[in-house]
């Protein structure tokens, strides 16, 4: 198992982005003469403003973006998922502003393309796209939503591509910035950002941390290195090590089920969470999560139908059981790291550092236990070849000392992992 953790350490890279200055200035008219949807916690990353007249709304969209073949789009939606939404797209480098409608994952231009739009302008300067336009409150086309009604406001940056001589908006590589509630466009007030780190999302993170970083780790270490733990005693007619292993795995599976169900309920289905910084990696998070959950069910099912201890095919089960368990833990830990980087998960970097410490400690302990295990095997063979009763007594005394090491390390590891898990949970809860 320690080799699997070594792979995690080698292949986990942490990219820390620091906002050094704000490229977008706050609009002093926000909340009085204009309605505003900003993200200005560490300088403004984006800013949407609107001012409403009797029949139209003046919109100004601003977002940080250095790319050139890109678009900045604002959507009006009834929920937090893209699809069946009215959209206005500002496209570079053609400097066009068009009306669109999202049908599922397909974005279709309305006819005419400038339906309900006027005073259109778009420019890019010093790493900021600024797009301004007026939008009629309503049109005869039902796909052009009537903004006398309230809608979730969404803003997103994406890439454009050329198809059949036309410039089209590609599916965006980040989750849209979405308003915390439906917006009344007839009022001028400041709307906050919808946060993904809701209590249910935090519950998902806490359950997965407890399941994989604590209980599964303890369960695997116990089964791998502590089968001689209190071997002369039994608990409910079964060896102590097996009860610890099975109990840890059952608790872990319960936590995985809670975490799995909670995130699906919160997101409303399959996750659309994507990050422009590591799109491929973060898109893998829900996929890996599903795979890990399936493997979490496979292993106990295998255990139910395992052959007897003296069966000639028992070795196949042993390797399969260990392999599935180790693979599950490997993927789960990788996925936990990916979860820290989910866009707007807002988990403090402290969770990353604590989890790295966790991985390092488990690697060190498992390396020590692996060396101890192999040394004991060698000493057992040596003892069988010793004829002197005195030498046998010496070896026996040495074995009595060494046999307690796995138990001592397991208890120590358990205590340390409990402390680290509590620390990670505290970071998630307060992020």
Short mmCIF file of C-alpha atoms in Angstrom, two decimals, residues 94-256:
data_model
loop_
_atom_site.label_atom_id
_atom_site.label_comp_id
_atom_site.label_asym_id
_atom_site.label_seq_id
_atom_site.Cartn_x
_atom_site.Cartn_y
_atom_site.Cartn_z
CA UNK A 94 -15.46 39.48 -34.17
CA UNK A 95 -16.85 41.97 -31.62
CA UNK A 96 -20.39 40.68 -32.07
CA UNK A 97 -23.17 40.60 -29.48
CA UNK A 98 -25.95 38.09 -30.22
CA UNK A 99 -29.05 36.57 -28.63
CA UNK A 100 -29.00 32.81 -28.00
CA UNK A 101 -31.05 30.08 -26.37
CA UNK A 102 -29.60 27.02 -24.66
CA UNK A 103 -31.32 23.73 -25.43
CA UNK A 104 -29.58 21.27 -23.15
CA UNK A 105 -25.90 21.41 -24.13
CA UNK A 106 -26.63 23.11 -27.48
CA UNK A 107 -26.54 26.90 -27.80
CA UNK A 108 -28.65 28.13 -30.72
CA UNK A 109 -28.60 31.64 -32.11
CA UNK A 110 -32.00 33.31 -32.27
CA UNK A 111 -33.36 34.86 -35.43
CA UNK A 112 -32.52 37.59 -36.01
CA UNK A 113 -29.20 37.21 -34.19
CA UNK A 114 -29.54 40.62 -32.57
CA UNK A 115 -33.13 40.02 -31.42
CA UNK A 116 -34.02 42.48 -28.63
CA UNK A 117 -30.52 43.95 -28.43
CA UNK A 118 -29.23 47.47 -29.03
CA UNK A 119 -26.27 49.79 -28.31
CA UNK A 120 -23.93 46.80 -28.56
CA UNK A 121 -20.20 47.13 -27.89
CA UNK A 122 -17.40 44.81 -26.82
CA UNK A 123 -13.70 45.38 -26.23
CA UNK A 124 -10.75 43.79 -24.49
CA UNK A 125 -8.11 45.85 -22.74
CA UNK A 126 -5.45 45.02 -20.14
CA UNK A 127 -6.76 41.51 -19.60
CA UNK A 128 -10.41 42.53 -19.15
CA UNK A 129 -13.35 41.94 -21.48
CA UNK A 130 -16.04 44.61 -21.30
CA UNK A 131 -19.35 44.10 -23.08
CA UNK A 132 -22.24 46.58 -23.05
CA UNK A 133 -25.69 46.34 -24.60
CA UNK A 134 -29.33 47.16 -24.03
CA UNK A 135 -31.76 44.26 -23.86
CA UNK A 136 -35.48 44.62 -24.27
CA UNK A 137 -37.44 43.31 -21.33
CA UNK A 138 -39.39 41.00 -23.63
CA UNK A 139 -39.93 39.87 -27.23
CA UNK A 140 -42.52 37.76 -29.03
CA UNK A 141 -40.11 34.80 -29.08
CA UNK A 142 -40.62 32.76 -25.89
CA UNK A 143 -36.94 31.80 -25.97
CA UNK A 144 -36.13 35.45 -25.29
CA UNK A 145 -37.07 35.48 -21.61
CA UNK A 146 -39.20 38.26 -20.20
CA UNK A 147 -37.04 40.01 -17.59
CA UNK A 148 -40.09 41.41 -15.85
CA UNK A 149 -39.86 37.97 -14.23
CA UNK A 150 -37.08 36.94 -11.85
CA UNK A 151 -34.25 34.67 -13.02
CA UNK A 152 -30.96 33.26 -11.81
CA UNK A 153 -28.23 35.42 -13.36
CA UNK A 154 -25.24 33.53 -14.79
CA UNK A 155 -21.96 34.77 -16.25
CA UNK A 156 -19.34 32.65 -17.99
CA UNK A 157 -16.23 32.94 -20.16
CA UNK A 158 -15.56 30.34 -22.86
CA UNK A 159 -13.78 29.72 -26.14
CA UNK A 160 -15.11 30.20 -29.65
CA UNK A 161 -14.50 28.06 -32.72
CA UNK A 162 -15.09 28.32 -36.44
CA UNK A 163 -17.71 25.98 -37.91
CA UNK A 164 -18.87 26.17 -41.52
CA UNK A 165 -17.54 29.71 -41.74
CA UNK A 166 -19.38 30.83 -38.62
CA UNK A 167 -18.05 31.71 -35.20
CA UNK A 168 -19.73 29.60 -32.54
CA UNK A 169 -19.48 29.46 -28.77
CA UNK A 170 -17.95 26.23 -27.50
CA UNK A 171 -19.16 24.60 -24.31
CA UNK A 172 -17.57 26.56 -21.50
CA UNK A 173 -14.76 25.03 -19.45
CA UNK A 174 -15.88 26.42 -16.10
CA UNK A 175 -19.02 26.43 -14.10
CA UNK A 176 -20.83 29.76 -14.56
CA UNK A 177 -20.78 32.36 -11.84
CA UNK A 178 -24.38 32.27 -10.63
CA UNK A 179 -26.37 34.65 -8.44
CA UNK A 180 -27.25 33.41 -4.97
CA UNK A 181 -30.97 33.80 -5.75
CA UNK A 182 -33.28 34.84 -8.55
CA UNK A 183 -32.75 38.46 -9.56
CA UNK A 184 -35.45 41.12 -9.76
CA UNK A 185 -34.15 43.24 -12.66
CA UNK A 186 -36.58 46.02 -11.88
CA UNK A 187 -34.64 46.74 -8.70
CA UNK A 188 -31.14 48.14 -8.27
CA UNK A 189 -29.36 46.17 -5.57
CA UNK A 190 -26.24 44.03 -5.10
CA UNK A 191 -26.63 40.29 -5.65
CA UNK A 192 -24.22 37.82 -4.04
CA UNK A 193 -22.53 34.78 -5.58
CA UNK A 194 -24.14 31.36 -5.25
CA UNK A 195 -21.71 29.27 -3.23
CA UNK A 196 -21.17 25.59 -3.84
CA UNK A 197 -19.79 24.96 -0.37
CA UNK A 198 -23.25 24.63 1.15
CA UNK A 199 -23.75 22.58 4.34
CA UNK A 200 -24.71 19.56 2.23
CA UNK A 201 -21.56 19.89 0.10
CA UNK A 202 -19.51 20.19 3.29
CA UNK A 203 -21.25 17.05 4.57
CA UNK A 204 -20.13 15.28 1.39
CA UNK A 205 -16.53 16.32 1.99
CA UNK A 206 -16.57 15.39 5.67
CA UNK A 207 -18.05 11.95 4.98
CA UNK A 208 -15.44 11.16 2.33
CA UNK A 209 -12.56 12.35 4.52
CA UNK A 210 -13.72 10.18 7.42
CA UNK A 211 -14.40 7.19 5.19
CA UNK A 212 -11.16 7.10 3.21
CA UNK A 213 -8.53 9.02 5.13
CA UNK A 214 -9.45 7.45 8.47
CA UNK A 215 -11.51 4.25 8.46
CA UNK A 216 -10.41 2.63 5.19
CA UNK A 217 -6.77 3.42 5.95
CA UNK A 218 -7.04 1.84 9.41
CA UNK A 219 -8.93 -1.14 7.99
CA UNK A 220 -6.32 -1.89 5.32
CA UNK A 221 -3.32 -1.40 7.64
CA UNK A 222 -4.94 -3.73 10.19
CA UNK A 223 -5.61 -6.48 7.66
CA UNK A 224 -2.21 -6.18 6.03
CA UNK A 225 0.07 -5.94 9.08
CA UNK A 226 -1.85 -6.83 12.25
CA UNK A 227 -3.26 -10.32 11.81
CA UNK A 228 -1.25 -11.37 14.86
CA UNK A 229 -2.81 -8.62 16.98
CA UNK A 230 -4.04 -10.12 20.26
CA UNK A 231 -4.12 -13.47 18.50
CA UNK A 232 -4.87 -15.37 21.72
CA UNK A 233 -8.13 -13.43 22.19
CA UNK A 234 -11.38 -13.29 20.25
CA UNK A 235 -14.29 -10.86 20.03
CA UNK A 236 -17.71 -12.44 19.48
CA UNK A 237 -16.04 -15.62 18.34
CA UNK A 238 -13.85 -13.92 15.73
CA UNK A 239 -10.24 -12.78 15.73
CA UNK A 240 -9.67 -9.24 16.96
CA UNK A 241 -7.91 -8.04 13.79
CA UNK A 242 -10.81 -9.19 11.63
CA UNK A 243 -13.37 -7.43 13.79
CA UNK A 244 -11.35 -4.19 13.61
CA UNK A 245 -10.95 -4.56 9.83
CA UNK A 246 -14.60 -5.39 9.19
CA UNK A 247 -15.91 -2.73 11.57
CA UNK A 248 -13.75 -0.01 10.00
CA UNK A 249 -14.84 -0.99 6.49
CA UNK A 250 -18.54 -1.13 7.37
CA UNK A 251 -18.41 2.33 8.94
CA UNK A 252 -16.47 3.62 5.93
CA UNK A 253 -19.07 2.21 3.52
CA UNK A 254 -21.89 3.88 5.46
CA UNK A 255 -20.06 7.22 5.29
CA UNK A 256 -19.40 6.77 1.55
#
